[in-house]
PDB file of C-alpha atoms in Angstrom:
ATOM      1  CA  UNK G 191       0.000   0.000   0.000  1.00 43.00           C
ATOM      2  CA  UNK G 192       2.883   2.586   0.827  1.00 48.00           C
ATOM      3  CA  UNK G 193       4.703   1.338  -2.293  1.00 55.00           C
ATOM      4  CA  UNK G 194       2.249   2.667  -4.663  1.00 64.00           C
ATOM      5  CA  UNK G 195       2.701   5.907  -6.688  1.00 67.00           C
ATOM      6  CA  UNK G 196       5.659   7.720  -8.396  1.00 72.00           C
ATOM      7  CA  UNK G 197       9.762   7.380  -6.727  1.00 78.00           C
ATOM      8  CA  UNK G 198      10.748   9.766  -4.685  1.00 82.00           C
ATOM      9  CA  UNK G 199      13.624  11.017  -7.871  1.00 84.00           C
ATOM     10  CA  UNK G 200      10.838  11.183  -9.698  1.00 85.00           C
ATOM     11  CA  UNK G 201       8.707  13.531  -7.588  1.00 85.00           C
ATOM     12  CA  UNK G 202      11.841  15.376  -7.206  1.00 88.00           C
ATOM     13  CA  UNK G 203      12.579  16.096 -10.880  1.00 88.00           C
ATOM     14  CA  UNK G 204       8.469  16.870 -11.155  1.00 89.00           C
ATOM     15  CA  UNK G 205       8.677  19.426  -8.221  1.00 89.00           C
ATOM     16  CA  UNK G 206      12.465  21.053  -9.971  1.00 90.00           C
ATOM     17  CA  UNK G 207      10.685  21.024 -13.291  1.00 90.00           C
ATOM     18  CA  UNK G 208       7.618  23.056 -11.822  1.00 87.00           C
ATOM     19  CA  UNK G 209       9.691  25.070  -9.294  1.00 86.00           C
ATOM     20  CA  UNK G 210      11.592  26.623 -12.972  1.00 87.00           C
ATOM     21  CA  UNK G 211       8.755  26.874 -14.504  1.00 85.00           C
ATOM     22  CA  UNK G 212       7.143  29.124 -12.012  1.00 80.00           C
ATOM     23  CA  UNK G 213      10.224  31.383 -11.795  1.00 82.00           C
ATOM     24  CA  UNK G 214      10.002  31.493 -15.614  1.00 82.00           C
ATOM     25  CA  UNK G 215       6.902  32.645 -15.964  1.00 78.00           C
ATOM     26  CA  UNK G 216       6.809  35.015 -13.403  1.00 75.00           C
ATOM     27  CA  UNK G 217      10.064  36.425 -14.370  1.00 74.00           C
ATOM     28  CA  UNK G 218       9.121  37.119 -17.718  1.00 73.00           C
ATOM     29  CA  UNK G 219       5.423  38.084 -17.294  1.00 72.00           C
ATOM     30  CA  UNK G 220       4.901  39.104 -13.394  1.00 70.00           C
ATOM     31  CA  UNK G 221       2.048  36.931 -13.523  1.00 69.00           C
ATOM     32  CA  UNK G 222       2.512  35.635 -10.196  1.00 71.00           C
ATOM     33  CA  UNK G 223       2.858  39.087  -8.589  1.00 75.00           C
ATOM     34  CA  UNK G 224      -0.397  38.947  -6.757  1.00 76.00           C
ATOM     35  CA  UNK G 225       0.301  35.609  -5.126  1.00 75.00           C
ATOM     36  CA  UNK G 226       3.572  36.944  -3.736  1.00 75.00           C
ATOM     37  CA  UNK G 227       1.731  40.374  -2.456  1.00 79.00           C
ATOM     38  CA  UNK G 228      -1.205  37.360  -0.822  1.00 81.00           C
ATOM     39  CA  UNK G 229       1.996  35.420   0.363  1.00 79.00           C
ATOM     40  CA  UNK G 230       3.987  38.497   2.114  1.00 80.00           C
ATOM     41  CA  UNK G 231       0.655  39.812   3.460  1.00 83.00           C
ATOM     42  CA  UNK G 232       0.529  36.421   5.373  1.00 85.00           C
ATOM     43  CA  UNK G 233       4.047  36.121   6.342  1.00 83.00           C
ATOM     44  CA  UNK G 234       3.815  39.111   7.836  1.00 82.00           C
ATOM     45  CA  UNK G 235       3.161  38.553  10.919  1.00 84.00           C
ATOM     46  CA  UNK G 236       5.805  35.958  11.035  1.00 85.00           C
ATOM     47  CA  UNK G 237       8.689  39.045   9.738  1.00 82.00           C
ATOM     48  CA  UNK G 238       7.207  40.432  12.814  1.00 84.00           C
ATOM     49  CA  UNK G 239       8.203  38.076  15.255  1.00 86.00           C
ATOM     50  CA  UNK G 240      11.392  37.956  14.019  1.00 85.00           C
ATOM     51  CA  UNK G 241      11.820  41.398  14.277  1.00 84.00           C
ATOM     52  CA  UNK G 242      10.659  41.702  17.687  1.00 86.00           C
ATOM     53  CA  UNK G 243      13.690  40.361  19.575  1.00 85.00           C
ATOM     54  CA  UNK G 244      15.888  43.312  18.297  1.00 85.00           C
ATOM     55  CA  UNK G 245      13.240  45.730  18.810  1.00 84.00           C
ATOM     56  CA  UNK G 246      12.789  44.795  22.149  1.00 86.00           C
ATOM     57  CA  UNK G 247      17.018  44.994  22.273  1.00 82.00           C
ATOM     58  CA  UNK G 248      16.645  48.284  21.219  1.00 79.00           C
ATOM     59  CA  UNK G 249      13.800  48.995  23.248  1.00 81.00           C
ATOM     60  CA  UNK G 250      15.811  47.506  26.598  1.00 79.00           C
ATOM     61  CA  UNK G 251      19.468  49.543  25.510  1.00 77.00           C
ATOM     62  CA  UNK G 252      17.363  52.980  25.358  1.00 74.00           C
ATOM     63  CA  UNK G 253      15.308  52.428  28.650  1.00 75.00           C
ATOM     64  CA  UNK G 254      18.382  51.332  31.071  1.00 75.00           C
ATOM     65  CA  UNK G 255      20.636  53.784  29.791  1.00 69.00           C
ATOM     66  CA  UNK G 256      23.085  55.330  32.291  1.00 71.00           C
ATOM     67  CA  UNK G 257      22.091  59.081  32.828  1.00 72.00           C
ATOM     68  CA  UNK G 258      25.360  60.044  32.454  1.00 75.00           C
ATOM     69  CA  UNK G 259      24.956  58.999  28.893  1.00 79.00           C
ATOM     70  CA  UNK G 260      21.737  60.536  28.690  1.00 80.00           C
ATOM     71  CA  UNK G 261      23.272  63.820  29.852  1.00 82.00           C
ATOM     72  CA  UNK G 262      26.079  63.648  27.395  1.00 85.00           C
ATOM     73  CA  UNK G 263      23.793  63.420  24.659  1.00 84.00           C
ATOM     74  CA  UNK G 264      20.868  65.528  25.502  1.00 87.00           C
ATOM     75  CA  UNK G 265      24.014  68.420  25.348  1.00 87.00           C
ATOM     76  CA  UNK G 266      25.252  66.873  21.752  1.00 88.00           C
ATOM     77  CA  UNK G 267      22.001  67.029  20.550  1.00 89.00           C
ATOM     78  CA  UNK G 268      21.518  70.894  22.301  1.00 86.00           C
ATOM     79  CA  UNK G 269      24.430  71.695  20.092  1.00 84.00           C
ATOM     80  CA  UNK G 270      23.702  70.338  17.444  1.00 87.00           C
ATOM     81  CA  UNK G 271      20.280  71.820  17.899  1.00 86.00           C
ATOM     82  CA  UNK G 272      21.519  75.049  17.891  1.00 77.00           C
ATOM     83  CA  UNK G 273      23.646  74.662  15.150  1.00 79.00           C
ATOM     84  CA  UNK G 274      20.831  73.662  12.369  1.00 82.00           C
ATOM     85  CA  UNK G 275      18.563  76.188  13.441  1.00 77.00           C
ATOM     86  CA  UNK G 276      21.789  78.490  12.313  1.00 71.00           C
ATOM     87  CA  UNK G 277      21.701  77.217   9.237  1.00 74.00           C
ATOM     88  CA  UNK G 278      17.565  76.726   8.649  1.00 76.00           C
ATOM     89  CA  UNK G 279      17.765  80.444   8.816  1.00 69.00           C
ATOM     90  CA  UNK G 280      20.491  81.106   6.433  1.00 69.00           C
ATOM     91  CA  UNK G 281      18.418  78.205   3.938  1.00 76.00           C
ATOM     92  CA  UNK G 282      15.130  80.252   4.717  1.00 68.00           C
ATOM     93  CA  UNK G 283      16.518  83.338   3.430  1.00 68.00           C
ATOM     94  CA  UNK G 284      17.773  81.171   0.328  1.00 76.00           C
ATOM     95  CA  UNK G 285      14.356  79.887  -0.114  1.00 75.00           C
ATOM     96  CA  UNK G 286      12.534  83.520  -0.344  1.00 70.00           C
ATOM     97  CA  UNK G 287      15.264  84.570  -2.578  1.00 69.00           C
ATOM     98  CA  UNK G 288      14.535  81.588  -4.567  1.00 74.00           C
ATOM     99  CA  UNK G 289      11.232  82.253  -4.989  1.00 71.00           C
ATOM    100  CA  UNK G 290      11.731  86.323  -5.978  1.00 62.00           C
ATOM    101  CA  UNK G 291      13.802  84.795  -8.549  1.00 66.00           C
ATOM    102  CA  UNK G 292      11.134  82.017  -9.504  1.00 65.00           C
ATOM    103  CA  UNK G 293       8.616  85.115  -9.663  1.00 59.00           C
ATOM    104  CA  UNK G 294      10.889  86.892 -11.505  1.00 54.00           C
ATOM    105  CA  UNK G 295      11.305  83.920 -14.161  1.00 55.00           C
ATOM    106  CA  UNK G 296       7.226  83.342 -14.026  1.00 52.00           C
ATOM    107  CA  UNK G 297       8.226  80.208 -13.139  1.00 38.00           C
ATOM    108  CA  UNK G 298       6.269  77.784 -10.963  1.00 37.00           C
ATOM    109  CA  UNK G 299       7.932  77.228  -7.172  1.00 39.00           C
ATOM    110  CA  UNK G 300       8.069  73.049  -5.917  1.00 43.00           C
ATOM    111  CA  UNK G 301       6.567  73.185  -2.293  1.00 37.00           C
ATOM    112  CA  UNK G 302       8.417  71.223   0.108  1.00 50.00           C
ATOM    113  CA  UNK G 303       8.084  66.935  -0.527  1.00 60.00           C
ATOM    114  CA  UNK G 304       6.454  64.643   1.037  1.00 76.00           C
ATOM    115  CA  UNK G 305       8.057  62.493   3.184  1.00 80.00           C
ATOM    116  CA  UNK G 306       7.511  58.895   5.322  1.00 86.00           C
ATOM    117  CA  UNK G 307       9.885  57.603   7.675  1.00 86.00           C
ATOM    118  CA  UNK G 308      10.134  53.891   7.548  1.00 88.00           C
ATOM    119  CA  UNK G 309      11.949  50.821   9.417  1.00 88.00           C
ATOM    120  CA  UNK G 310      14.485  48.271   7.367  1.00 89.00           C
ATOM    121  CA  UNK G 311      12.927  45.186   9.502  1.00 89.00           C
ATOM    122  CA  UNK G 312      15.090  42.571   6.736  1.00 88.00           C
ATOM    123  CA  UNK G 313      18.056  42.282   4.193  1.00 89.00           C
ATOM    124  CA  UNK G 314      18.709  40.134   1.637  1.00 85.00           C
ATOM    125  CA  UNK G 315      21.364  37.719   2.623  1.00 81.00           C
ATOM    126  CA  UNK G 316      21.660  37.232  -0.978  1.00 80.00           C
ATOM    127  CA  UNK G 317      25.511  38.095  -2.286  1.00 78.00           C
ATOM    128  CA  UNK G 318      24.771  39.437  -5.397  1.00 79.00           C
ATOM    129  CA  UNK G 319      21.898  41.478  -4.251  1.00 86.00           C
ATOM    130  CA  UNK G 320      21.481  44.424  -3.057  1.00 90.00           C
ATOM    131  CA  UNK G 321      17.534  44.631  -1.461  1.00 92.00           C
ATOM    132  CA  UNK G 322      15.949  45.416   2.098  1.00 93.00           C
ATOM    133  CA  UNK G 323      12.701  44.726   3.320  1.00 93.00           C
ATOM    134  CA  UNK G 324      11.025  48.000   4.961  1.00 93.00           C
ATOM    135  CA  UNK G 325       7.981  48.038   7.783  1.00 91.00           C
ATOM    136  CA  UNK G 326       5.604  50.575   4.994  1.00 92.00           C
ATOM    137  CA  UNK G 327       3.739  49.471   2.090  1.00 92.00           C
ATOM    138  CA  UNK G 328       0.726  49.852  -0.376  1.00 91.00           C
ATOM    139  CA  UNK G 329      -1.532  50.828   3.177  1.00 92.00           C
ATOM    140  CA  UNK G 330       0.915  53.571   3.604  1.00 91.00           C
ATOM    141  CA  UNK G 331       0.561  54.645   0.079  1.00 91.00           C
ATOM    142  CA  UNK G 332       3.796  53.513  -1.092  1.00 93.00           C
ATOM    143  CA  UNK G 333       3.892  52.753  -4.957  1.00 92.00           C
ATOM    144  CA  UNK G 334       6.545  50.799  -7.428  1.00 92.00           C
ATOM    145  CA  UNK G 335       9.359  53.116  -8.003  1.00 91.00           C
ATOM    146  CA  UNK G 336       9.171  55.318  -5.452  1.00 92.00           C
ATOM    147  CA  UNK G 337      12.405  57.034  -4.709  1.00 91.00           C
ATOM    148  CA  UNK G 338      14.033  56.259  -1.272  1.00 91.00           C
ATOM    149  CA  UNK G 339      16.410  58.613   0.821  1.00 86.00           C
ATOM    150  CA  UNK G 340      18.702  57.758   3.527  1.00 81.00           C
ATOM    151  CA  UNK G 341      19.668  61.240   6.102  1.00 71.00           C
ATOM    152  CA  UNK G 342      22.398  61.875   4.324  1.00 66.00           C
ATOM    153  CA  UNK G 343      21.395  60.998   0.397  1.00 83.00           C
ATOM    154  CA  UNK G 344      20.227  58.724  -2.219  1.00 90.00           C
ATOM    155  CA  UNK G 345      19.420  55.209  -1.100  1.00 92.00           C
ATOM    156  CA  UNK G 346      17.500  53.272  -3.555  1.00 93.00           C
ATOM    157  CA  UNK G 347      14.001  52.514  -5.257  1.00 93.00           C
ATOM    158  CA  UNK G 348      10.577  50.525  -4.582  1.00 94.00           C
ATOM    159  CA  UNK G 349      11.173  47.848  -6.519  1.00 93.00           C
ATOM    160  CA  UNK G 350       8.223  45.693  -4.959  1.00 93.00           C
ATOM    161  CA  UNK G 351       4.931  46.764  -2.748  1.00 94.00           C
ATOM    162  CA  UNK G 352       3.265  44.791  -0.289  1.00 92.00           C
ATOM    163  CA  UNK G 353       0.195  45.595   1.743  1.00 90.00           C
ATOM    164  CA  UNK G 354       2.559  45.738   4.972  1.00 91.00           C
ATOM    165  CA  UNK G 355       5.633  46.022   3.651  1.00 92.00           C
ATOM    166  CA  UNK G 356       8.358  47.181   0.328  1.00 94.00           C
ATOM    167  CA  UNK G 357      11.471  45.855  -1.363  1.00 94.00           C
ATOM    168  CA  UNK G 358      13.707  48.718  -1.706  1.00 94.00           C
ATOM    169  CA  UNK G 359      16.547  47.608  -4.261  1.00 94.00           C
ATOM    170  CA  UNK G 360      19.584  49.880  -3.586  1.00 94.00           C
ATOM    171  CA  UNK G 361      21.787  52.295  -5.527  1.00 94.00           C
ATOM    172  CA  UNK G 362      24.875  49.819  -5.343  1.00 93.00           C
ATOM    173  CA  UNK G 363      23.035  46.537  -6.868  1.00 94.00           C
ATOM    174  CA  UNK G 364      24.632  45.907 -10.255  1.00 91.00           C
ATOM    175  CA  UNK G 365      21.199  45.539 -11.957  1.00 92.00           C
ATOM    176  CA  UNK G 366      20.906  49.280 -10.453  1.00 93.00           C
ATOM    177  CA  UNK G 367      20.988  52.313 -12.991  1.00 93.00           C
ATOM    178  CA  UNK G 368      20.834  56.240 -11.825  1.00 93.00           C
ATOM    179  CA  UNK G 369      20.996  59.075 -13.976  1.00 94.00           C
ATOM    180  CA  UNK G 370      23.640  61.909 -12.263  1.00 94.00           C
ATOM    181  CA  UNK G 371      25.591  65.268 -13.227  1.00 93.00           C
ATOM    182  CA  UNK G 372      28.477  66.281 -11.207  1.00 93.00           C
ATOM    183  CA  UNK G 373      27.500  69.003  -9.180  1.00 91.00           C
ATOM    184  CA  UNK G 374      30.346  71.348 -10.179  1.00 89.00           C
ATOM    185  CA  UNK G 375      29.957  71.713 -13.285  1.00 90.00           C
ATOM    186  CA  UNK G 376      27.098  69.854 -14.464  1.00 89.00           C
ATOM    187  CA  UNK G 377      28.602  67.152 -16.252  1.00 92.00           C
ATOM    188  CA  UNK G 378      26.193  64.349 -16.828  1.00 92.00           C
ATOM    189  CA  UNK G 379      26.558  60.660 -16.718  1.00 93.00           C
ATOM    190  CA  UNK G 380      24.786  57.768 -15.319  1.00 94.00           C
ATOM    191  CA  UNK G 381      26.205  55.518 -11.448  1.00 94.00           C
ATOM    192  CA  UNK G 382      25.776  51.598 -12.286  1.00 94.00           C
ATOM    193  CA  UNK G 383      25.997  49.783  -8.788  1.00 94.00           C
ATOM    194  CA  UNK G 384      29.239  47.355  -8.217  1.00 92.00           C
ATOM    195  CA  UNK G 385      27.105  44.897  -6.178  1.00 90.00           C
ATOM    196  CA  UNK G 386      29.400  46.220  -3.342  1.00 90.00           C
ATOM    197  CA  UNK G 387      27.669  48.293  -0.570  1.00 88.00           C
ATOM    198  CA  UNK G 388      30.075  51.109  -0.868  1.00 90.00           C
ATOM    199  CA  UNK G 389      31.511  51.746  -4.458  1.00 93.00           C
ATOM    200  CA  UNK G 390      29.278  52.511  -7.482  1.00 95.00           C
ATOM    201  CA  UNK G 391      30.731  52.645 -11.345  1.00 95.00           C
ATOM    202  CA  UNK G 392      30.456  55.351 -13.607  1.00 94.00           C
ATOM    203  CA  UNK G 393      31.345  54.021 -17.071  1.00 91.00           C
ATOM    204  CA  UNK G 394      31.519  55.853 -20.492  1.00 86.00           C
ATOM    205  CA  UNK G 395      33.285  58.722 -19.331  1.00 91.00           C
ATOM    206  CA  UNK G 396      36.134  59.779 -21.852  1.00 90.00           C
ATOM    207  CA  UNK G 397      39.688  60.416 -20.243  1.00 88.00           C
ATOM    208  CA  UNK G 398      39.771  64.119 -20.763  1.00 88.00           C
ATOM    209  CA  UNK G 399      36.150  64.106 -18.657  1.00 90.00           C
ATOM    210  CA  UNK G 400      36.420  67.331 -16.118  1.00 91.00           C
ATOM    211  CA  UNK G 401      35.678  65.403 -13.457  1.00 93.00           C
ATOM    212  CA  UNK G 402      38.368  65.256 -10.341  1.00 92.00           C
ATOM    213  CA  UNK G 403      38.453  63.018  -7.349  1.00 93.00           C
ATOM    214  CA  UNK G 404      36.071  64.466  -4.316  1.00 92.00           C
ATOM    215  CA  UNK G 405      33.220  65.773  -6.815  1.00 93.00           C
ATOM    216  CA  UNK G 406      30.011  65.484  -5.657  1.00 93.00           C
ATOM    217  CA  UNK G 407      27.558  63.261  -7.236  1.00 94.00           C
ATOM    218  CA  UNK G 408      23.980  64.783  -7.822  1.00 92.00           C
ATOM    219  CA  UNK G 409      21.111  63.184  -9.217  1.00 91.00           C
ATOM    220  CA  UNK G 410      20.211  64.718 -12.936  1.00 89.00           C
ATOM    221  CA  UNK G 411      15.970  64.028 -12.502  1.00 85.00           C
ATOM    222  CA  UNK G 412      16.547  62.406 -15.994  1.00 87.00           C
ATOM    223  CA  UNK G 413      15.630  59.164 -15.239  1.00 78.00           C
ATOM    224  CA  UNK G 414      11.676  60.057 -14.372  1.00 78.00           C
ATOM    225  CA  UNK G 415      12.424  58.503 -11.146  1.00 82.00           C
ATOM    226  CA  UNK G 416      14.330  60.877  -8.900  1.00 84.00           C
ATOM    227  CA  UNK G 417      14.641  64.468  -8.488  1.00 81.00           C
ATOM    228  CA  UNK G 418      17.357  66.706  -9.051  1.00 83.00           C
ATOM    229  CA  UNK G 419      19.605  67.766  -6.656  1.00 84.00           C
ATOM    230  CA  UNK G 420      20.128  65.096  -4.685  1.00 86.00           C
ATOM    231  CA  UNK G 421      23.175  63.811  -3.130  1.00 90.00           C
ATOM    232  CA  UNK G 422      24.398  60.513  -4.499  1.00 93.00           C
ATOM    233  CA  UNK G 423      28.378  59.601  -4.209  1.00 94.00           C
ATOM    234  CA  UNK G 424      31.450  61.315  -3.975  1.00 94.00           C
ATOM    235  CA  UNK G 425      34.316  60.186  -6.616  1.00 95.00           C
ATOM    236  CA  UNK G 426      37.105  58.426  -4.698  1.00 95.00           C
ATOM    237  CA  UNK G 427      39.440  57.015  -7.740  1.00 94.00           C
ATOM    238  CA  UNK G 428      40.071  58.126 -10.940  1.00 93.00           C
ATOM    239  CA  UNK G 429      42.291  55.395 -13.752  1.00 92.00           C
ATOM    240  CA  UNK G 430      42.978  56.773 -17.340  1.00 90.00           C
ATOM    241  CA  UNK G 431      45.080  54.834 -19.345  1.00 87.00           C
ATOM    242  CA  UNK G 432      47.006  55.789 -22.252  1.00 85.00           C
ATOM    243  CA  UNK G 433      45.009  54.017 -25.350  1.00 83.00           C
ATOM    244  CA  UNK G 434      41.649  53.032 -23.615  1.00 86.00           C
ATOM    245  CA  UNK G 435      39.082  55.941 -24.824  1.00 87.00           C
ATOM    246  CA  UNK G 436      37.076  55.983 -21.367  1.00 90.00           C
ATOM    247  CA  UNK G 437      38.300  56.487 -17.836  1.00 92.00           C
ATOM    248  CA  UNK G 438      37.747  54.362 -15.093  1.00 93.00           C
ATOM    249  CA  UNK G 439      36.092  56.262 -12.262  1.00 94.00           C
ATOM    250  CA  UNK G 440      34.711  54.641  -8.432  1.00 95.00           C
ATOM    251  CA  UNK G 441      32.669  56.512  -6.251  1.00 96.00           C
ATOM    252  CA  UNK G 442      31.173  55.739  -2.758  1.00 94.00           C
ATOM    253  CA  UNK G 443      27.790  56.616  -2.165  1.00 93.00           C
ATOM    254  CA  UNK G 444      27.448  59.312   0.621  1.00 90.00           C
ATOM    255  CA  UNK G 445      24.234  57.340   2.336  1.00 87.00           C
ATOM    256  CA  UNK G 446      25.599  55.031   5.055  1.00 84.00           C
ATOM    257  CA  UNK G 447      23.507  52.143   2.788  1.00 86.00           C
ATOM    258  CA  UNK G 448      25.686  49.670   5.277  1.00 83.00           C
ATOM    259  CA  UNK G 449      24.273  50.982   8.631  1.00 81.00           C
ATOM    260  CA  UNK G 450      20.896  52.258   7.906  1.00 81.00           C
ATOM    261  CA  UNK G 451      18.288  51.301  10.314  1.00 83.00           C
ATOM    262  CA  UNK G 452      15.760  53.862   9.219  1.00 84.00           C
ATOM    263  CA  UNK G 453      14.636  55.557   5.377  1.00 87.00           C
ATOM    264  CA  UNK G 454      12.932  58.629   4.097  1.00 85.00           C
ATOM    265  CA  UNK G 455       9.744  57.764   1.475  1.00 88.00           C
ATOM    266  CA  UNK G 456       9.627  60.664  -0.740  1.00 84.00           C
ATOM    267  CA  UNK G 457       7.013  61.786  -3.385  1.00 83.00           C
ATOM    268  CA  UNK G 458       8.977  64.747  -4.656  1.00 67.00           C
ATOM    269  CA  UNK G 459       7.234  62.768  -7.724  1.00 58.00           C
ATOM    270  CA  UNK G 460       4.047  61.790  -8.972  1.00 59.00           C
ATOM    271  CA  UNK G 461       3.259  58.127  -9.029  1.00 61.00           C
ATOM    272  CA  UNK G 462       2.902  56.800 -12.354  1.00 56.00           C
ATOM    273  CA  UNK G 463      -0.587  55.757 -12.159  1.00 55.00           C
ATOM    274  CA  UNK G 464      -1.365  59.128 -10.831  1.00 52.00           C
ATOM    275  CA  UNK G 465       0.266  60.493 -13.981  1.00 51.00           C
ATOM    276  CA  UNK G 466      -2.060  58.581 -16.137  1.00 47.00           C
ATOM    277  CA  UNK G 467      -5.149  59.573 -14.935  1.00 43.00           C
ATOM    278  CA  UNK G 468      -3.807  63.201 -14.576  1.00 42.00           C
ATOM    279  CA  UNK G 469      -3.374  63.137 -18.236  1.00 46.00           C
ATOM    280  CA  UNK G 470      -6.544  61.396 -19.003  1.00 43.00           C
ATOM    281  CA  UNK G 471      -8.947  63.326 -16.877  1.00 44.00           C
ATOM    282  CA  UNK G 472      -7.228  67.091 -16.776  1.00 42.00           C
ATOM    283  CA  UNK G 473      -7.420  69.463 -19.628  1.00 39.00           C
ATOM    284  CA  UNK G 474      -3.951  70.542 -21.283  1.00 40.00           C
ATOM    285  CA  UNK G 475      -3.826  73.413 -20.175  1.00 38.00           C
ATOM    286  CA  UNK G 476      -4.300  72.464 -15.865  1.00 33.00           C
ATOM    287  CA  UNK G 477      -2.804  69.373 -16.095  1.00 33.00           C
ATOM    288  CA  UNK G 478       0.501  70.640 -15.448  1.00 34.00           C
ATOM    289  CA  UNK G 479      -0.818  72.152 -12.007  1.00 33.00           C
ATOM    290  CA  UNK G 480      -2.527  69.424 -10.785  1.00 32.00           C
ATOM    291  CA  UNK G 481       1.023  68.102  -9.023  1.00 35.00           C
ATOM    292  CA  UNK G 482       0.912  70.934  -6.527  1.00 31.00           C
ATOM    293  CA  UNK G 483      -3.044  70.848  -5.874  1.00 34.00           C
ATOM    294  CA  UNK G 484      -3.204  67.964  -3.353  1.00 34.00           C
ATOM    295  CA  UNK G 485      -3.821  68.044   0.299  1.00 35.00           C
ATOM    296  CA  UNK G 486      -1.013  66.269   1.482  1.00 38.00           C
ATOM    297  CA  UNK G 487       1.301  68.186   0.001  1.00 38.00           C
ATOM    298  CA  UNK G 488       2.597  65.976  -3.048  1.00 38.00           C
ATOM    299  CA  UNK G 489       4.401  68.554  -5.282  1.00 34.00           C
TER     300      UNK G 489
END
């Protein structure tokens, strides 16, 4: 009776067979997309769990802190209290004067973006990948290709959306692709990620290129994806070599992609579906206002 039915190699080779299959099909035509967003919404509560011992770590280190330690950095943080409202003055002033200009230009001023704080709660133990998992998703309105900021710059995109929670595939991945200028002098070019958390690429550059080691790297807003203006990399080395007709030139990324517990949502942008039915339901000539017309501030 418990002899009966296929070997186990052969139920083996049926389940490889199927298992390709399935990654074939949904690699190619996403058609599995909403059983992975059914999937995730049930394993979520199981991410949670194993989440919750180093929250409640965190939790533990932040409640028996020593008050000397508290002291010490309640007066850090006075300082460097003091010290940004210093300069959110001087950027205030910028920001009127930017506007007189805008005025000036009869040109349309962006209102400050949108923004979401949210949690890395996983990372991809994957080598050749560079993705984290983040607490926010589709209930928090987050949407496919929404930029992602670290504190300091760039971090990454929304590659996938969830109901609880969002892949966010970082600048660094080699399948990763960001459109940037250099911020001195406007030279444009595009980062490909290394696969290593702390160097990007920036190919296709000829060797007489006026670009010098410690240049800032800004993003262009060519891509459709990001804005302009913000921080990406710094260039650390520069190769050229006699007889090759494009330099070799590393940068490191300025976020701190290797330590971040915590990531800015932005919607500097509009969402692409948002676009569609902009352009579908607004006449031609309000269409291009309808960006800076919604209640929650999305320019």
């Amino acid at each position: 009776m418990f002899t009966q039915g296929p070997s186990i190699s052969i139920r083996v080779l049926l389940a490889v067979v199927l298992s390709l299959a399935l990654m074939i099909i949904d690699h190619r035509q996403h058609h599995l997309e909403s059983v992975r967003s059914v999937l995730s919404t049930i394993t979520y509560p199981l991410q949670f769990v194993a989440n919750l011992p180093i929250a409640i770590g965190y939790w533990a280190s932040e409640t028996f802190a020593t008050r000397t330690r508290l002291q010490e950095e309640n007066r850090e943080l006075h300082r460097e209290n003091l010290l940004l409202q210093g300069r959110q003055q001087k950027l205030a002033a910028l920001e009127a004067e930017n506007m007189r200009l805008r005025d000036l230009l009869d040109s349309s001023f962006k209102l400050g973006d949108r923004v979401l704080i949210a949690e890395l709660i996983a990372v991809d133990m994957d080598p050749y990948r560079q993705l984290v998992l983040l607490n926010k998703g589709s209930n928090s309105g987050i949407y496919k290709g929404q930029p992602v900021l670290h504190a300091n710059a760039v971090m990454g995109q929304v590659v996938h959306v969830n109901r609880f929670t969002s892949s966010v595939l970082m600048i660094t991945d080699a399948s990763h692709a960001l459109p940037i200028q250099v911020n001195r002098n406007g030279l444009r070019t595009v980062a490909i990620g290394t696969g290593h958390i702390n160097e990007l690429e920036l190919p296709n550059l000829p060797n007489n290129a006026d670009i010098k080691v410690g240049d800032l790297l800004v993003t262009s807003g060519l891509g459709g994806r990001f804005p302009s203006g913000y921080p990406v990399a710094t260039v650390t080395t520069i190769t050229r070599e006699p007889g090759e007709p494009f330099a070799r030139i590393r940068a490191q990324p300025s976020a701190h992609l290797e330590r971040a517990r915590e990531a800015l949502l932005v919607w500097t942008l509009t969402p692409p579906d948002q676009d569609a039915a902009a352009e579908t339901d607004a006449a031609p000539e309000t269409s291009g206002q309808a960006a800076v017309q919604t209640p929650a501030g999305e320019p």
